[in-house]
PDB file of C-alpha atoms in Angstrom:
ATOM      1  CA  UNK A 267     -19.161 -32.279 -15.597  1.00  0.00           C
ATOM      2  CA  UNK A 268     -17.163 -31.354 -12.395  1.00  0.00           C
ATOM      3  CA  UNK A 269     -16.910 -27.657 -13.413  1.00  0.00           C
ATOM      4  CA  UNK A 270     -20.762 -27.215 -14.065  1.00  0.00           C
ATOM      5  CA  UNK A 271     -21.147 -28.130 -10.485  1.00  0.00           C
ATOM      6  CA  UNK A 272     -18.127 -25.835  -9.373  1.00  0.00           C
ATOM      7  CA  UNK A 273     -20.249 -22.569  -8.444  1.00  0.00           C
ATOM      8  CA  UNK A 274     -22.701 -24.546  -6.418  1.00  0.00           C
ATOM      9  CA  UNK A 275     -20.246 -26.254  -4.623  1.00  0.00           C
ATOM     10  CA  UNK A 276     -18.528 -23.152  -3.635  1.00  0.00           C
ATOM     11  CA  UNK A 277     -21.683 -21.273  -2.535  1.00  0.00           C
ATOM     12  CA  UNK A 278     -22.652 -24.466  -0.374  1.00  0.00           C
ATOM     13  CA  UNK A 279     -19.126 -24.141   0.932  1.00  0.00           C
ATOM     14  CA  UNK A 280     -18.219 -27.669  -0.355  1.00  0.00           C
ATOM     15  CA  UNK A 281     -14.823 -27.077  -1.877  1.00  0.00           C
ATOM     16  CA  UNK A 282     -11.676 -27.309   0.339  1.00  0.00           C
ATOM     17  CA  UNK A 283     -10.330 -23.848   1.425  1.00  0.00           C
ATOM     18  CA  UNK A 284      -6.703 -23.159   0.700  1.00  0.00           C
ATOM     19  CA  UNK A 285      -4.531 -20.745   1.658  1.00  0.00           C
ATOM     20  CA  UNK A 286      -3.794 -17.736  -0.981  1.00  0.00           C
ATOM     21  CA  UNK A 287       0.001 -18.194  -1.053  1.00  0.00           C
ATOM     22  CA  UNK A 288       1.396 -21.412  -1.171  1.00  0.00           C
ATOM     23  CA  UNK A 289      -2.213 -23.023  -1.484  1.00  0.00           C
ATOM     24  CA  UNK A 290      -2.176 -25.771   0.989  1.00  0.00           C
ATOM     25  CA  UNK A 291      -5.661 -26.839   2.129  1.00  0.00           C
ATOM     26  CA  UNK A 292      -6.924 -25.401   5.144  1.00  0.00           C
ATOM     27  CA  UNK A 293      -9.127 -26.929   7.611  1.00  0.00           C
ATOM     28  CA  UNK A 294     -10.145 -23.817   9.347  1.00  0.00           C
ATOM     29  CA  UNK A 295     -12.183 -21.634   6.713  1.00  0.00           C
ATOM     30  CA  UNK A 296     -11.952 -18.635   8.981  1.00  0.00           C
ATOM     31  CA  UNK A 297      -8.345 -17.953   8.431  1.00  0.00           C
ATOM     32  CA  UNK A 298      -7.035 -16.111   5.402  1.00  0.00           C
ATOM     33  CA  UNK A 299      -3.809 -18.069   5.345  1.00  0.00           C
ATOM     34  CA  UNK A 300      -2.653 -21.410   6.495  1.00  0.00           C
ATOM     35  CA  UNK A 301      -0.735 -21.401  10.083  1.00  0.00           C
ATOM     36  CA  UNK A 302       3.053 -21.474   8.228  1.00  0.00           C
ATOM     37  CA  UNK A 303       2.099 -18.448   5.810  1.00  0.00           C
ATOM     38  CA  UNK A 304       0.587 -16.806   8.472  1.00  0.00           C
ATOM     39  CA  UNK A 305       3.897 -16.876  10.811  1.00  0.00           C
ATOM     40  CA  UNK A 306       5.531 -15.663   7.678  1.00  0.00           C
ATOM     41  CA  UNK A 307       3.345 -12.895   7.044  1.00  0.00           C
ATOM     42  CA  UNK A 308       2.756 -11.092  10.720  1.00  0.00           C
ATOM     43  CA  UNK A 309       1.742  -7.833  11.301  1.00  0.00           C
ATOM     44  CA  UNK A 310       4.311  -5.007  13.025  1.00  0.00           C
ATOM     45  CA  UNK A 311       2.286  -3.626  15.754  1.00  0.00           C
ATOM     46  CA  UNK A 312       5.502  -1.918  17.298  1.00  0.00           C
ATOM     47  CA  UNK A 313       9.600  -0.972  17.146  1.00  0.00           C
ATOM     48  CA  UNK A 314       8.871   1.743  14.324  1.00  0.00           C
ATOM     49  CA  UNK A 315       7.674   5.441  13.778  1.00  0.00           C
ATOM     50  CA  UNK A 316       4.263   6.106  12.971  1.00  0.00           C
ATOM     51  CA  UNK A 317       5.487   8.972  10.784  1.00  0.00           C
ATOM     52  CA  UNK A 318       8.077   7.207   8.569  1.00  0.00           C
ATOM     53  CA  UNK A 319       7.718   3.753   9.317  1.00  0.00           C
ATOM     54  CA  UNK A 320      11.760   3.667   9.997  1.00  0.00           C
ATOM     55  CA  UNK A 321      11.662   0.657  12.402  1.00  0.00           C
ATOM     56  CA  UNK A 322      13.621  -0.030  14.919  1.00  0.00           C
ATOM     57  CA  UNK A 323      14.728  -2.008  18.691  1.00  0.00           C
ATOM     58  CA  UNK A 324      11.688  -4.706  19.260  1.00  0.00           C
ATOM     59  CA  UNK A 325       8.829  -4.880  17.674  1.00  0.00           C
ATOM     60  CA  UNK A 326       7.227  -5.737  21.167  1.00  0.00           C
ATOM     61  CA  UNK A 327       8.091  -1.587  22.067  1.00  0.00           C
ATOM     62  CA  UNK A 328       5.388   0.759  20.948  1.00  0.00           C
ATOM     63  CA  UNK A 329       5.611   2.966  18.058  1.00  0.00           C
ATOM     64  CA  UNK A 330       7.527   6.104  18.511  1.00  0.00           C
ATOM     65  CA  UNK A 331       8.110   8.925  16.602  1.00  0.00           C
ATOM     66  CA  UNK A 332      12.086   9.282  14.966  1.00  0.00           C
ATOM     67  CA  UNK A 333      14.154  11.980  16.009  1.00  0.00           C
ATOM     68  CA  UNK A 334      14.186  12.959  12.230  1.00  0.00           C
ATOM     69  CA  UNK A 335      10.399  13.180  11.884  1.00  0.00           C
ATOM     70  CA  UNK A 336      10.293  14.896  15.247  1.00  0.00           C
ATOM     71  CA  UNK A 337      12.424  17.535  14.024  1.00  0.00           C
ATOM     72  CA  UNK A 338      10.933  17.743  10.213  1.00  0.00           C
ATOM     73  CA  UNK A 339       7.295  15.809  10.473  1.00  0.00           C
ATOM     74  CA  UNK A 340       6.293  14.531   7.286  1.00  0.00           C
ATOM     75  CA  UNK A 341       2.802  16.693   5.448  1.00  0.00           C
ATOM     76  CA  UNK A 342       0.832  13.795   6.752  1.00  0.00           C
ATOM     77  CA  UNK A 343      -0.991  12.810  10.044  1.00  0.00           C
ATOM     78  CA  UNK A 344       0.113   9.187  10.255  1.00  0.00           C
ATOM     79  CA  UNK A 345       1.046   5.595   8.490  1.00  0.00           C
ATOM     80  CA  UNK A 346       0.275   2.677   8.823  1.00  0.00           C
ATOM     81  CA  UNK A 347       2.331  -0.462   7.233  1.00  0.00           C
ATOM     82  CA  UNK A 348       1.906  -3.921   7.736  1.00  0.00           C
ATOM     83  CA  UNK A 349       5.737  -5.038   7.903  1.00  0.00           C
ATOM     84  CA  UNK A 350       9.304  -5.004   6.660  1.00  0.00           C
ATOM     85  CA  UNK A 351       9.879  -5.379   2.995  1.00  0.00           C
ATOM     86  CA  UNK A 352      11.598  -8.411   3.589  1.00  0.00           C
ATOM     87  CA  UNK A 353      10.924 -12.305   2.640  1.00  0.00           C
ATOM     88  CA  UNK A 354       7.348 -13.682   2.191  1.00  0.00           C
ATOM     89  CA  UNK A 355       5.826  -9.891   2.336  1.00  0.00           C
ATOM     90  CA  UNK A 356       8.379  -9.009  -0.434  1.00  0.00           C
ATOM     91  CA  UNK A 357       8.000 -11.755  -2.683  1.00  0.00           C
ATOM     92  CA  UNK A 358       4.269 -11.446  -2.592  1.00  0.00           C
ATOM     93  CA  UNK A 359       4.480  -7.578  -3.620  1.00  0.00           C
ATOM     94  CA  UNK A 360       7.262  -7.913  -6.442  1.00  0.00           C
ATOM     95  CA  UNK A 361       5.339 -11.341  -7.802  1.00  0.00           C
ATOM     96  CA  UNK A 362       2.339  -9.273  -7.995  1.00  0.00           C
ATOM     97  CA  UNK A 363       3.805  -6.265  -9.862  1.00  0.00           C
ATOM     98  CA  UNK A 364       6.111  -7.919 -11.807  1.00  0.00           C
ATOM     99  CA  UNK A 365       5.070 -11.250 -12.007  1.00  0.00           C
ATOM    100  CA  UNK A 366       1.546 -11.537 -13.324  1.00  0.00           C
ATOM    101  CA  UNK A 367       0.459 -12.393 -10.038  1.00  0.00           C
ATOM    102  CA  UNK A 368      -2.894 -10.388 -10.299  1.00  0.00           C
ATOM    103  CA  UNK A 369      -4.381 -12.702  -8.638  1.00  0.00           C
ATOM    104  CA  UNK A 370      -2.583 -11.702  -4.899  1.00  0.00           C
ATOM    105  CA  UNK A 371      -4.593  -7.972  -5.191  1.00  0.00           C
ATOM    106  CA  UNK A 372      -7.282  -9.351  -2.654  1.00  0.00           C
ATOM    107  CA  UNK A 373      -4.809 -10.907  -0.259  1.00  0.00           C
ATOM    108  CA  UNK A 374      -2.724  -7.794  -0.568  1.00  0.00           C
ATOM    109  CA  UNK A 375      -5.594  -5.509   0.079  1.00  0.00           C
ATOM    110  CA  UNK A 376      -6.798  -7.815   3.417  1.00  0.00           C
ATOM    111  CA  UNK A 377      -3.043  -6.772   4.712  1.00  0.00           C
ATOM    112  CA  UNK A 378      -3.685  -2.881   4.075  1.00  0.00           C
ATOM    113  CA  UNK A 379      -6.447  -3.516   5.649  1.00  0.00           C
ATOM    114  CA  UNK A 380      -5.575  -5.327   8.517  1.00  0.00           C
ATOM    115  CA  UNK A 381      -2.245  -2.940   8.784  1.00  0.00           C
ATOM    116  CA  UNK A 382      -5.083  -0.014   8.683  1.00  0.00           C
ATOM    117  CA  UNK A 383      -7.858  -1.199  11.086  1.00  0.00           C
ATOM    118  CA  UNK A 384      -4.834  -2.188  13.353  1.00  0.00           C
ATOM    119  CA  UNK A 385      -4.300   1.381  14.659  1.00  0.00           C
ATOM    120  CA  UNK A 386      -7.385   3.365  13.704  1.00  0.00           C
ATOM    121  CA  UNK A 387     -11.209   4.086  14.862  1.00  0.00           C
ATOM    122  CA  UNK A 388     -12.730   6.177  12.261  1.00  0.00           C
ATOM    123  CA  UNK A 389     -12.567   5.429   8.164  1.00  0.00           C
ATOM    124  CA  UNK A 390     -10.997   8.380   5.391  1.00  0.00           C
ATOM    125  CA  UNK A 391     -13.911  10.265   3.569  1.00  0.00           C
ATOM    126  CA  UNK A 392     -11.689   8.951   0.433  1.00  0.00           C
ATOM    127  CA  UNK A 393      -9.187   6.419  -1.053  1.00  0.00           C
ATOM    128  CA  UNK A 394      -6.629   7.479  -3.363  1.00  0.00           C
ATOM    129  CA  UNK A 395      -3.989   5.536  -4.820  1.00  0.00           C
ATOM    130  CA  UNK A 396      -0.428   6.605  -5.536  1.00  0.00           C
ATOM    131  CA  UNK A 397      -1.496   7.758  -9.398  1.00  0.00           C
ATOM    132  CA  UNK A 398       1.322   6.249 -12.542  1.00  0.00           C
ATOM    133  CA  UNK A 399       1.782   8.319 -15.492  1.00  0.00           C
ATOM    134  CA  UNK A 400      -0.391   7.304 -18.503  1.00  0.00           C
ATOM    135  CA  UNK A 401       2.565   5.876 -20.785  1.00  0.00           C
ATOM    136  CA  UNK A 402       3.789   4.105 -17.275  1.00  0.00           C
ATOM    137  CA  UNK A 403       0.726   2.672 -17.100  1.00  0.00           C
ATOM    138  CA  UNK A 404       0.404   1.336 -20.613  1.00  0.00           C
ATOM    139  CA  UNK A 405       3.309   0.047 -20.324  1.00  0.00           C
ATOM    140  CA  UNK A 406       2.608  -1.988 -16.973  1.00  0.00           C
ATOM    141  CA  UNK A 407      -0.463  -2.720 -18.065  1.00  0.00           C
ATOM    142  CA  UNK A 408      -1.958  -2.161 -14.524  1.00  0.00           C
ATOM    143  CA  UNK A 409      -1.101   0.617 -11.324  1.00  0.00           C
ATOM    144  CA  UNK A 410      -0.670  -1.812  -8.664  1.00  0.00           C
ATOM    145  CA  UNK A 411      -1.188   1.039  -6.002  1.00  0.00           C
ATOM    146  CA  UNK A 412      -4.411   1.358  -7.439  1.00  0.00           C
ATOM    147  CA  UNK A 413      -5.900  -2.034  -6.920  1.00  0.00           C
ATOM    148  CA  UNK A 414      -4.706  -2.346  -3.408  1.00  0.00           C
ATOM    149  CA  UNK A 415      -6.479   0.625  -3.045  1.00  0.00           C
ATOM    150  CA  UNK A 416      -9.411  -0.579  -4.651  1.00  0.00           C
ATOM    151  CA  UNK A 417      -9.430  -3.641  -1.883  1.00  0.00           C
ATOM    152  CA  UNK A 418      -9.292  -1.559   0.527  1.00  0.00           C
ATOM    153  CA  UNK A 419     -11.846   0.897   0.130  1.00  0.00           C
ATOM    154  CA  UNK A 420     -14.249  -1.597  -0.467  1.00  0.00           C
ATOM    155  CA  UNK A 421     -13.256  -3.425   3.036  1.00  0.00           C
ATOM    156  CA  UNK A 422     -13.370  -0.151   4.755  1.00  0.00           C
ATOM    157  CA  UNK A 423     -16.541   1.088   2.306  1.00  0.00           C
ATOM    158  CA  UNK A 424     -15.259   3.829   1.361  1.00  0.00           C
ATOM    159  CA  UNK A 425     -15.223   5.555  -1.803  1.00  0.00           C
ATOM    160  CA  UNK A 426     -12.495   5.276  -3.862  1.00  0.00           C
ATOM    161  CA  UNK A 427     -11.085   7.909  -6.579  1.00  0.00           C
ATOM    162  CA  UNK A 428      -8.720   7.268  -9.478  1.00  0.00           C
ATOM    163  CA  UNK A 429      -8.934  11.015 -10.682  1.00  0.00           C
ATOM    164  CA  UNK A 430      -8.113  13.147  -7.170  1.00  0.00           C
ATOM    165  CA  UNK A 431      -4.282  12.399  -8.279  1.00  0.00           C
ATOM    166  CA  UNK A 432      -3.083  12.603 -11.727  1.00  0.00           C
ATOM    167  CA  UNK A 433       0.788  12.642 -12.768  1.00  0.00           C
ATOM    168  CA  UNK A 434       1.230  15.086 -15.101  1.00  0.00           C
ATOM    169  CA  UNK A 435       4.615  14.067 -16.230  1.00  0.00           C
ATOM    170  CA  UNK A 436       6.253  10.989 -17.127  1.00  0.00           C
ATOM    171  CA  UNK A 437       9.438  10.714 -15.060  1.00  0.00           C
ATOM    172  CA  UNK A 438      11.881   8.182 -14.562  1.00  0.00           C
ATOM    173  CA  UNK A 439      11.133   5.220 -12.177  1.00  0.00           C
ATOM    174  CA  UNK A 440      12.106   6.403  -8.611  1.00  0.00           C
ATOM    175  CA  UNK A 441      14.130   2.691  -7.490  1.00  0.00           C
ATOM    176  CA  UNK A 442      17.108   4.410  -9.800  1.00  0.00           C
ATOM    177  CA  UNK A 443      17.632   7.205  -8.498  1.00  0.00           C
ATOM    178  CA  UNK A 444      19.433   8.021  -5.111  1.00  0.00           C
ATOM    179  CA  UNK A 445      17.076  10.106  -2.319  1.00  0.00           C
ATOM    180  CA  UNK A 446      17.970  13.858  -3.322  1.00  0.00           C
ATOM    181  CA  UNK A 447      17.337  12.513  -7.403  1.00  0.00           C
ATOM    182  CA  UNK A 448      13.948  11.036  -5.870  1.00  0.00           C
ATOM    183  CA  UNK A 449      13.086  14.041  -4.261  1.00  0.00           C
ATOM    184  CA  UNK A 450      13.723  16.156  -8.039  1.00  0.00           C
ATOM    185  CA  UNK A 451      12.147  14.091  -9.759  1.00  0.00           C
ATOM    186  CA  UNK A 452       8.754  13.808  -8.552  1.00  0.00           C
ATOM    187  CA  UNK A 453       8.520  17.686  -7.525  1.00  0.00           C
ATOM    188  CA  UNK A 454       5.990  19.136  -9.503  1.00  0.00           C
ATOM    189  CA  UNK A 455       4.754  15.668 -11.336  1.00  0.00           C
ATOM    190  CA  UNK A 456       1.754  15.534  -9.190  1.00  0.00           C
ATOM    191  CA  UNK A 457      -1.819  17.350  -9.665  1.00  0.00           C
ATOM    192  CA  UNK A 458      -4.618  17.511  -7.619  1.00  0.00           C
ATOM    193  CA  UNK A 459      -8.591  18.087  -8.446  1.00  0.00           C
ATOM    194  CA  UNK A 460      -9.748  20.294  -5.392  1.00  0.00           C
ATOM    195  CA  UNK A 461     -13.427  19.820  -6.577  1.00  0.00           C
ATOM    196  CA  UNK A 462     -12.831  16.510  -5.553  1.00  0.00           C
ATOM    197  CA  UNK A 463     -10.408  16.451  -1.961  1.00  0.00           C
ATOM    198  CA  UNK A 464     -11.463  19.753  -0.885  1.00  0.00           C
ATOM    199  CA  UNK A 465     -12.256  19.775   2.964  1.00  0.00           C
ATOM    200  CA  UNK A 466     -12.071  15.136   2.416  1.00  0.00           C
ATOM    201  CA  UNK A 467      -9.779  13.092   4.745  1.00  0.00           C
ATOM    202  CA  UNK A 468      -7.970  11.295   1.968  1.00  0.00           C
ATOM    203  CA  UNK A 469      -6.082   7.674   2.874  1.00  0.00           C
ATOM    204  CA  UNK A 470      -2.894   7.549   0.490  1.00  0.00           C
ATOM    205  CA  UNK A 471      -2.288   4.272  -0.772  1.00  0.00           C
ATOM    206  CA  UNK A 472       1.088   2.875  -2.097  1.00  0.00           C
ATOM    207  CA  UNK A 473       2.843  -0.546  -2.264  1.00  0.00           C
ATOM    208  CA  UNK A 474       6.102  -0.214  -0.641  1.00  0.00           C
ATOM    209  CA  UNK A 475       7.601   3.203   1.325  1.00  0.00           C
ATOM    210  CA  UNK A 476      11.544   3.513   0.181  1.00  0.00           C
ATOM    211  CA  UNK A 477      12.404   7.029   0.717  1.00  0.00           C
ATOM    212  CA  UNK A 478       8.895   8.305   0.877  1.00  0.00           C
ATOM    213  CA  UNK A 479       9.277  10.949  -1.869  1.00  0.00           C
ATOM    214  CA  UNK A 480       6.683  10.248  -3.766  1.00  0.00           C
ATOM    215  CA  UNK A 481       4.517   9.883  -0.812  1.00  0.00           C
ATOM    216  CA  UNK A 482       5.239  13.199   0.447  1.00  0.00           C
ATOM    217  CA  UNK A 483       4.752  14.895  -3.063  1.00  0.00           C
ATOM    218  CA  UNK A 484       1.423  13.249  -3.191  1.00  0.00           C
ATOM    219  CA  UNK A 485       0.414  14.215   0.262  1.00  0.00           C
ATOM    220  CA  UNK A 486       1.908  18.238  -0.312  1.00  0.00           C
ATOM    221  CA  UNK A 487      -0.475  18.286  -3.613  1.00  0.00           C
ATOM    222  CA  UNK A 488      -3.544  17.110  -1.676  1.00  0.00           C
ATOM    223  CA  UNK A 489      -2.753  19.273   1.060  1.00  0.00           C
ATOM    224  CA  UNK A 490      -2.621  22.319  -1.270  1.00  0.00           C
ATOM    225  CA  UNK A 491      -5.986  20.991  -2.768  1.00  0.00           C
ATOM    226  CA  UNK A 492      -7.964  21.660   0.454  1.00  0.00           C
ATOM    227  CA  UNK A 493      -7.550  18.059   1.979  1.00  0.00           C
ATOM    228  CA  UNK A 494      -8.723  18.583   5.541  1.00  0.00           C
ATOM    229  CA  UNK A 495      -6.401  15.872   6.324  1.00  0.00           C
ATOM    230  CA  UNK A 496      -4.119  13.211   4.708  1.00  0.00           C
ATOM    231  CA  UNK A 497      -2.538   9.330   6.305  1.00  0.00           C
ATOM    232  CA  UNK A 498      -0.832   6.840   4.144  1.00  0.00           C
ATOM    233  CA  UNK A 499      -0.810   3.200   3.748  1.00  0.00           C
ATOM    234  CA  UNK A 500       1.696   1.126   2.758  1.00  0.00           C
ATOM    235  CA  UNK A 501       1.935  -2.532   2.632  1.00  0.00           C
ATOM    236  CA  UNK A 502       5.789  -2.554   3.456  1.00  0.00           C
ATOM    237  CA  UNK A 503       9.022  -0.545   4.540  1.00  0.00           C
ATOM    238  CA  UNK A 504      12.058  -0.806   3.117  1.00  0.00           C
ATOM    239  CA  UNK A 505      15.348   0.061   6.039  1.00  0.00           C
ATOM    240  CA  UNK A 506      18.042   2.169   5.371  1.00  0.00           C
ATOM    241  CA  UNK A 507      21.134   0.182   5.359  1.00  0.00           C
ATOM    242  CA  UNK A 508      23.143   1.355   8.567  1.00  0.00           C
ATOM    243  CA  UNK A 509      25.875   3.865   8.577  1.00  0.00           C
TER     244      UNK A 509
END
């Protein structure tokens, strides 16, 4: 009987609210997340580069460019991230692409979002997602790249396109291999449709940045496809363990 009711009761806004994580019941509807999972889950508004997303000092200092992008910028015009791959953020992204936790894509996308909105005016002509190989993908069962980037076009309404990237080879997962193997591995795995980037600012969407090889094969292809200009969003940044 209960569950007949159920729709109605959530369209008159009857049913408690609970937060998306650890789903406590919130008293405040407004907020995504409850007041613990929100300390847990904050948004890095400074201490990194806006190239890379190396981070670095404070957070409370404003992003700055790295001496290494400075030097050798990356073949995009910025990132955006919303933290460290670290704790909550972590678990969240590894339970959703390993753990069968489809069900975090929307609170996933609302960080992309947020991380996006954070530090820009004006929306991408086009979102594309960081594309998996075909067998990759059956074998996943799902490109979690893509439905972030699903989220977040529609928050931004935006179009989104699954066929701008295609891999064209099926290579070896990347978390293997060290950063000159990354950089090998993906070069020349990536194709572009021009008919479909040409002369488009196209928002790059991935998970997590590592050692951003991927990312910068993806962005090289669209480049060479007539993109007019490419940024990249990334839910989280892995550091580089220090020397």
């Amino acid at each position: 009987m209960l569950r007949r009711f159920a729709p109605l009761a959530r369209r008159l806004g009857l049913t408690a609210a609970r937060c998306p994580v650890c789903g406590t019941v919130m008293a405040d509807r407004t907020r995504p997340l409850c007041a613990r999972c929100a300390v847990e889950l904050p948004l890095r508004t400074g201490g990194y580069c806006p190239s890379c997303g190396e981070m670095y000092g404070r957070e409370a200092d404003p992003p700055t460019r790295c001496a290494e992008c400075r030097l050798t910028p990356p073949p995009w015009d910025g990132l955006y991230l919303h933290g460290r791959y670290a704790g909550l953020l972590r678990d969240l992204i590894l339970g959703f692409k390993f753990g069968n936790s489809y069900g975090r894509a929307r609170l996933l996308a609302d960080l992309g979002a947020l991380a996006y909105g954070s530090g820009r005016g004006l929306p991408p002509d086009l979102v594309v997602p960081v594309p998996l190989h075909t067998r990759r993908l059956l074998w996943r069962g799902f490109n979690q790249s893509l439905e972030i980037a699903r989220g977040v076009a529609g928050r931004l309404s935006v179009p989104l396109s699954t066929e701008a990237l295609t891999r064209t080879r099926n290579t070896p997962p990347q978390t293997r291999l060290g950063v000159k193997e990354r950089q090998a591995n993906i070069k020349g795995a990536i194709a572009a449709r021009p008919d479909l980037v040409r002369g488009r600012r196209v928002l790059l969407v991935d998970d997590v940045y590592t050692t951003g090889s991927t990312l910068r094969e993806c962005a090289r292809t669209l480049r060479r496809a007539g993109c007019e200009g490419v940024e990249v969003l990334v839910l989280a940044r892995t550091q580089r363990e220090p020397d």
